[in-house]
PDB file of C-alpha atoms in Angstrom:
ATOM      1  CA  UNK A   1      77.399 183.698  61.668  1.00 51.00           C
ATOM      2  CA  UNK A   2      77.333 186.902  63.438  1.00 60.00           C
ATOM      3  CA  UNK A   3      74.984 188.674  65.615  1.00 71.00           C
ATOM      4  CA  UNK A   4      75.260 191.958  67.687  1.00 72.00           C
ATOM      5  CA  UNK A   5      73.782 191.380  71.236  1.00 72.00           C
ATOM      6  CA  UNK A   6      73.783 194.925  71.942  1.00 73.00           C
ATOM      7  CA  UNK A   7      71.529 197.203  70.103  1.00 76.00           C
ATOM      8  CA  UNK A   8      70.959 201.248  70.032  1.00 72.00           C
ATOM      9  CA  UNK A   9      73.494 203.938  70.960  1.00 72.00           C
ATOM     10  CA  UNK A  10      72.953 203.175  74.803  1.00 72.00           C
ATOM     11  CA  UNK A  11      74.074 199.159  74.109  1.00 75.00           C
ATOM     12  CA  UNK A  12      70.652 197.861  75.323  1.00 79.00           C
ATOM     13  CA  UNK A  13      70.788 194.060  75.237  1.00 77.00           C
ATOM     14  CA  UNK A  14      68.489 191.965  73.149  1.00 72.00           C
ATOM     15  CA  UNK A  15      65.462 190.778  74.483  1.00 71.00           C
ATOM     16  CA  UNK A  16      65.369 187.104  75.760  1.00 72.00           C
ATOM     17  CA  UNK A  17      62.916 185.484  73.912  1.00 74.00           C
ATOM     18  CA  UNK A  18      61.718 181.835  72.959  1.00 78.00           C
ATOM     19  CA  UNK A  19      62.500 180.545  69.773  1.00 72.00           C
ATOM     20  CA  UNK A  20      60.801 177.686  67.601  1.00 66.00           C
ATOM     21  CA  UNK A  21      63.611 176.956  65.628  1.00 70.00           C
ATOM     22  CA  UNK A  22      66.903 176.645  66.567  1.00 72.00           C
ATOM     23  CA  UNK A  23      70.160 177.918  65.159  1.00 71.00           C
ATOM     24  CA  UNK A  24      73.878 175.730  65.416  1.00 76.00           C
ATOM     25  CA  UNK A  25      74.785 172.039  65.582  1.00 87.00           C
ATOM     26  CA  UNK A  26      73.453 170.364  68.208  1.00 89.00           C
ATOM     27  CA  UNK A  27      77.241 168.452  69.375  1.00 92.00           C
ATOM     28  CA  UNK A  28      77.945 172.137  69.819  1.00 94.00           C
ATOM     29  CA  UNK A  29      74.773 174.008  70.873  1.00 93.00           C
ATOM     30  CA  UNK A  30      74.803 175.421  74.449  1.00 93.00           C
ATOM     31  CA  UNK A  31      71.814 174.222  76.704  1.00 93.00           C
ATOM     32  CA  UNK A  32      70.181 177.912  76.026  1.00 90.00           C
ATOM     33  CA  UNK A  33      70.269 177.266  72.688  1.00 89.00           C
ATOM     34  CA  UNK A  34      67.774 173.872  72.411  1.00 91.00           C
ATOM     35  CA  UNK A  35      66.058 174.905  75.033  1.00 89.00           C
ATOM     36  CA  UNK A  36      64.548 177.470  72.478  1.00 87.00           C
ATOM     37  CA  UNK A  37      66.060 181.073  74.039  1.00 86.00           C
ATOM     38  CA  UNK A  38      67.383 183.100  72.091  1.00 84.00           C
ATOM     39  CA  UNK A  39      71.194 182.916  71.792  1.00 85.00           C
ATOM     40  CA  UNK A  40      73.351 185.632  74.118  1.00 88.00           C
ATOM     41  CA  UNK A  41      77.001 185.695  75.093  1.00 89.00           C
ATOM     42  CA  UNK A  42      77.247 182.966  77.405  1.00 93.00           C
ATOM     43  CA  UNK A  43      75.676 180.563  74.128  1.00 91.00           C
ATOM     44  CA  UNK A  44      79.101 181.388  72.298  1.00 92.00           C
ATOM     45  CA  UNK A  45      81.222 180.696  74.508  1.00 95.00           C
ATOM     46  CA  UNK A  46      79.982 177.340  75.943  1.00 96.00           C
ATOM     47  CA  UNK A  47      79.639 176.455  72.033  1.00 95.00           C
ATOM     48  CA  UNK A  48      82.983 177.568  71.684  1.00 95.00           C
ATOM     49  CA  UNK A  49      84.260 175.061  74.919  1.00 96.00           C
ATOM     50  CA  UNK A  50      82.189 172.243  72.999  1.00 96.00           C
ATOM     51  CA  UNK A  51      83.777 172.854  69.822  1.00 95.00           C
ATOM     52  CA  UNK A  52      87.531 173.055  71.207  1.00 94.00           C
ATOM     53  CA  UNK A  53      87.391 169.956  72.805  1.00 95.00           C
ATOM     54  CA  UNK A  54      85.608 168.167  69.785  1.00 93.00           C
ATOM     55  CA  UNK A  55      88.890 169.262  67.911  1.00 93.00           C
ATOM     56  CA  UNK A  56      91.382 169.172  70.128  1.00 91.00           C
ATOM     57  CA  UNK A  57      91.417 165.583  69.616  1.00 83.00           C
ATOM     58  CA  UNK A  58      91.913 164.611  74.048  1.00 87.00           C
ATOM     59  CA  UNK A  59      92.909 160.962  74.409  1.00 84.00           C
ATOM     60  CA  UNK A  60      90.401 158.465  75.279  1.00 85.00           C
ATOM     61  CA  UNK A  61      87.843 161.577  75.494  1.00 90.00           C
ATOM     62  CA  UNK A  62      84.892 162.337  73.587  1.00 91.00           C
ATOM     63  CA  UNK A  63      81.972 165.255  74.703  1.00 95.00           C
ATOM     64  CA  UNK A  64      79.482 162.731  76.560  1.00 95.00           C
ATOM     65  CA  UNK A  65      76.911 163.366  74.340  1.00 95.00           C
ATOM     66  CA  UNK A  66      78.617 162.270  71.298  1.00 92.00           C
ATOM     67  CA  UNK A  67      77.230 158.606  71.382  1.00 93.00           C
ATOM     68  CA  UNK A  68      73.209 160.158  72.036  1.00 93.00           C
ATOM     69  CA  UNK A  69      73.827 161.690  68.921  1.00 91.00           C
ATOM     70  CA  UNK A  70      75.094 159.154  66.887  1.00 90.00           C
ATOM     71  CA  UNK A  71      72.029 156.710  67.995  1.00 89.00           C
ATOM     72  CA  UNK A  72      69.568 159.187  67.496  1.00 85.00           C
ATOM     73  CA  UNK A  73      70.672 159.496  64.107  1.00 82.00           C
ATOM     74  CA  UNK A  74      70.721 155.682  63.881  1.00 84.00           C
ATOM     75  CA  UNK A  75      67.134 155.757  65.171  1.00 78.00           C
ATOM     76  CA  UNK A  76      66.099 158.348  62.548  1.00 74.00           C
ATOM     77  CA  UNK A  77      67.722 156.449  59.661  1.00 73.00           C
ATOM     78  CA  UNK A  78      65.806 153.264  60.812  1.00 73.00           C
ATOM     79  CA  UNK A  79      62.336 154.935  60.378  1.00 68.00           C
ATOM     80  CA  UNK A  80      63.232 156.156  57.100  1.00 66.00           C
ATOM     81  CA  UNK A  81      65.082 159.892  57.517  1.00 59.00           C
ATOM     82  CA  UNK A  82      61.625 161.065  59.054  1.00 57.00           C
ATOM     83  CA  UNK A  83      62.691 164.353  58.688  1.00 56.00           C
ATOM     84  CA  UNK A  84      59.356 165.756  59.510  1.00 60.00           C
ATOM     85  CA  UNK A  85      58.738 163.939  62.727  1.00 72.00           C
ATOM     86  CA  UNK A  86      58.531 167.204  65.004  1.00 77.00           C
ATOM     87  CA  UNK A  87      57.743 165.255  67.685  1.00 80.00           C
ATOM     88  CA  UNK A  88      60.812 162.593  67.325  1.00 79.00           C
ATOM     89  CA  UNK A  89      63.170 166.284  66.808  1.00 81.00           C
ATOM     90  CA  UNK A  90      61.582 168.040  70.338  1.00 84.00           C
ATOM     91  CA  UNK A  91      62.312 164.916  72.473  1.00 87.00           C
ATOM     92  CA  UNK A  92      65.828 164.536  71.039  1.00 88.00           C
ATOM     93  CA  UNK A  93      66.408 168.208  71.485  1.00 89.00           C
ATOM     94  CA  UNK A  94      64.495 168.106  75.023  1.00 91.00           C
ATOM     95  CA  UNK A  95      67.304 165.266  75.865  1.00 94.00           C
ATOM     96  CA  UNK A  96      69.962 166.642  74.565  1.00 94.00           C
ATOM     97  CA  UNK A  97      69.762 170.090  76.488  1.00 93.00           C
ATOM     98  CA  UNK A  98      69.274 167.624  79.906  1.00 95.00           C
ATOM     99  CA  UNK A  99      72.591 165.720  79.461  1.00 95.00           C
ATOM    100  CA  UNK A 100      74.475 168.968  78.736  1.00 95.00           C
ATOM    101  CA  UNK A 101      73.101 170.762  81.848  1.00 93.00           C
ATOM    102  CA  UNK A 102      73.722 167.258  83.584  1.00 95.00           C
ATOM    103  CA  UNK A 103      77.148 166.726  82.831  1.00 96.00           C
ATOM    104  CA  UNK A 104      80.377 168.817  84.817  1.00 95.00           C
ATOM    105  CA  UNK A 105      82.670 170.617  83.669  1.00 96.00           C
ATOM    106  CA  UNK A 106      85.166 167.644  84.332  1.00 95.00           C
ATOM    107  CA  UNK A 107      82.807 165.140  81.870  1.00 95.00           C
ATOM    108  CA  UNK A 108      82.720 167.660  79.236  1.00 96.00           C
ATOM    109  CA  UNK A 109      86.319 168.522  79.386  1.00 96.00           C
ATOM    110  CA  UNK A 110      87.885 165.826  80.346  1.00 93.00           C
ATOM    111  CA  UNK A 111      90.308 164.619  83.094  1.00 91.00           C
ATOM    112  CA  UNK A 112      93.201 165.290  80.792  1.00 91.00           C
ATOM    113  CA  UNK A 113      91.635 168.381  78.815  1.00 93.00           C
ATOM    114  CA  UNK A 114      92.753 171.506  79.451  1.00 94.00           C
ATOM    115  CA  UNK A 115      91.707 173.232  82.626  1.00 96.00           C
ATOM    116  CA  UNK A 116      91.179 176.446  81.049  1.00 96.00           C
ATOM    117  CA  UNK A 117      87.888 174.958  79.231  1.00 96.00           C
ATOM    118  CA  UNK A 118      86.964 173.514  82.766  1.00 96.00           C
ATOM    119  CA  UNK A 119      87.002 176.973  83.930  1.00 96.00           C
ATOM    120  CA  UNK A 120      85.692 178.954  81.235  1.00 96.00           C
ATOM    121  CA  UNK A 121      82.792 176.224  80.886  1.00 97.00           C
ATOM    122  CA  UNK A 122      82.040 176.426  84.550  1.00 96.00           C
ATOM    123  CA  UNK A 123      82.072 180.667  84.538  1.00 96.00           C
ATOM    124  CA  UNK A 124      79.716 180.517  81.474  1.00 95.00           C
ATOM    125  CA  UNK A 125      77.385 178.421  83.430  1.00 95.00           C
ATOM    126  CA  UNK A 126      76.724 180.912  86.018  1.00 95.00           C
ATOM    127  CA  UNK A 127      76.013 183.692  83.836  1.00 95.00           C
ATOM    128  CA  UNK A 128      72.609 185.115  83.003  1.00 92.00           C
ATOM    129  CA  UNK A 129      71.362 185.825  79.777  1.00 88.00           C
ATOM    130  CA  UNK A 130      72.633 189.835  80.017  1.00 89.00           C
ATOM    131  CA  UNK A 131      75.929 189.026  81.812  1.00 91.00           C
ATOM    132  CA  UNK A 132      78.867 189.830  79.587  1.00 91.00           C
ATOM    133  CA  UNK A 133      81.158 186.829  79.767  1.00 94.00           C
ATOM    134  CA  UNK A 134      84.836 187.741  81.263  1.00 95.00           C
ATOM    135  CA  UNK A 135      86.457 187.392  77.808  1.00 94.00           C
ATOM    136  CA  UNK A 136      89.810 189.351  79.287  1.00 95.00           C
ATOM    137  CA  UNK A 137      90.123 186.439  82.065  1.00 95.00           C
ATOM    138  CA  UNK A 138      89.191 183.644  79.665  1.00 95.00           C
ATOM    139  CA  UNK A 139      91.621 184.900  77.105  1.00 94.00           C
ATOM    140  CA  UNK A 140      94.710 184.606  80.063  1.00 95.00           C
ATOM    141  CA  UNK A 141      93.351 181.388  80.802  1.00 94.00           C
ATOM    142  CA  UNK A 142      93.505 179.903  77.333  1.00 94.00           C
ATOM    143  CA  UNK A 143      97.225 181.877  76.773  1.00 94.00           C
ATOM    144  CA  UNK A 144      98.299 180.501  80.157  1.00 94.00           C
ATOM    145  CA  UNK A 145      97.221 176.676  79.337  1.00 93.00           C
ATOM    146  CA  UNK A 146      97.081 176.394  75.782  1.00 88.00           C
ATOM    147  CA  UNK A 147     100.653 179.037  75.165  1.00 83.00           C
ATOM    148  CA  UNK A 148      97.800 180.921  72.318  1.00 75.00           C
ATOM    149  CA  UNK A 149      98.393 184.385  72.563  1.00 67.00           C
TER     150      UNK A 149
END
């Protein structure tokens, strides 16, 4: 998926509003994101952090919401798929966003993970919705730790 955060000739950003629905996978879906704003900058990145260290396969490491997911699935199963319990789907998502905002850099990462995903995870979390992320400094970082050029 794409989207252009910048609209017009001038580059105005997009307006941060709430959403009802909610776009992504939620292993991988920054704390903006089910929290119901709409998606900016920051979002892809801190996805992005989630996804590489879902991938990158860390020993004895897993993102520390991995196991919230899998028994919320469980617990959806049990009452028969319930796909249209609204209610059930708010609270998970209502969770979920709390234990990502809860959990450091270091739990999400990793004592062994890379540091640049520390970093870039921690600089994404002080952003605001406008900020442009510094991709030039996160790029070193990544080249620097992970030898990606």
């Amino acid at each position: 998926f794409g989207k252009r955060y910048l609209t017009g000739v001038h580059g105005t950003h997009i307006p941060n509003v709430r959403k009802r629905t909610m776009t992504g996978t939620m292993n991988y879906a920054s704390v903006a994101t089910l929290s119901g704003t709409e998606n900016s900058r920051r979002c892809d990145v801190e996805s992005l952090v989630y996804t590489w260290v879902d991938i990158m396969d860390i020993p004895n490491h897993h993102l520390p919401w991995t196991q919230f997911i899998r028994e919320w699935r469980e617990t959806r199963r049990d009452r028969g798929g319930a796909p249209n319990d609204k209610q059930l789907l708010r609270r998970m998502i209502r969770d979920l966003a709390q234990k990502k905002l809860r959990a450091t850099a270091t739990e999400v990462v990793g004592e062994h993970g890379p540091p640049c995903l520390r970093h870039m995870l921690r600089m994404v979390r002080r952003l605001e919705f406008v900020d442009r992320p510094p991709y030039e400094s996160m790029m070193q970082l990544v080249a620097r730790d992970l030898g990606v050029q």
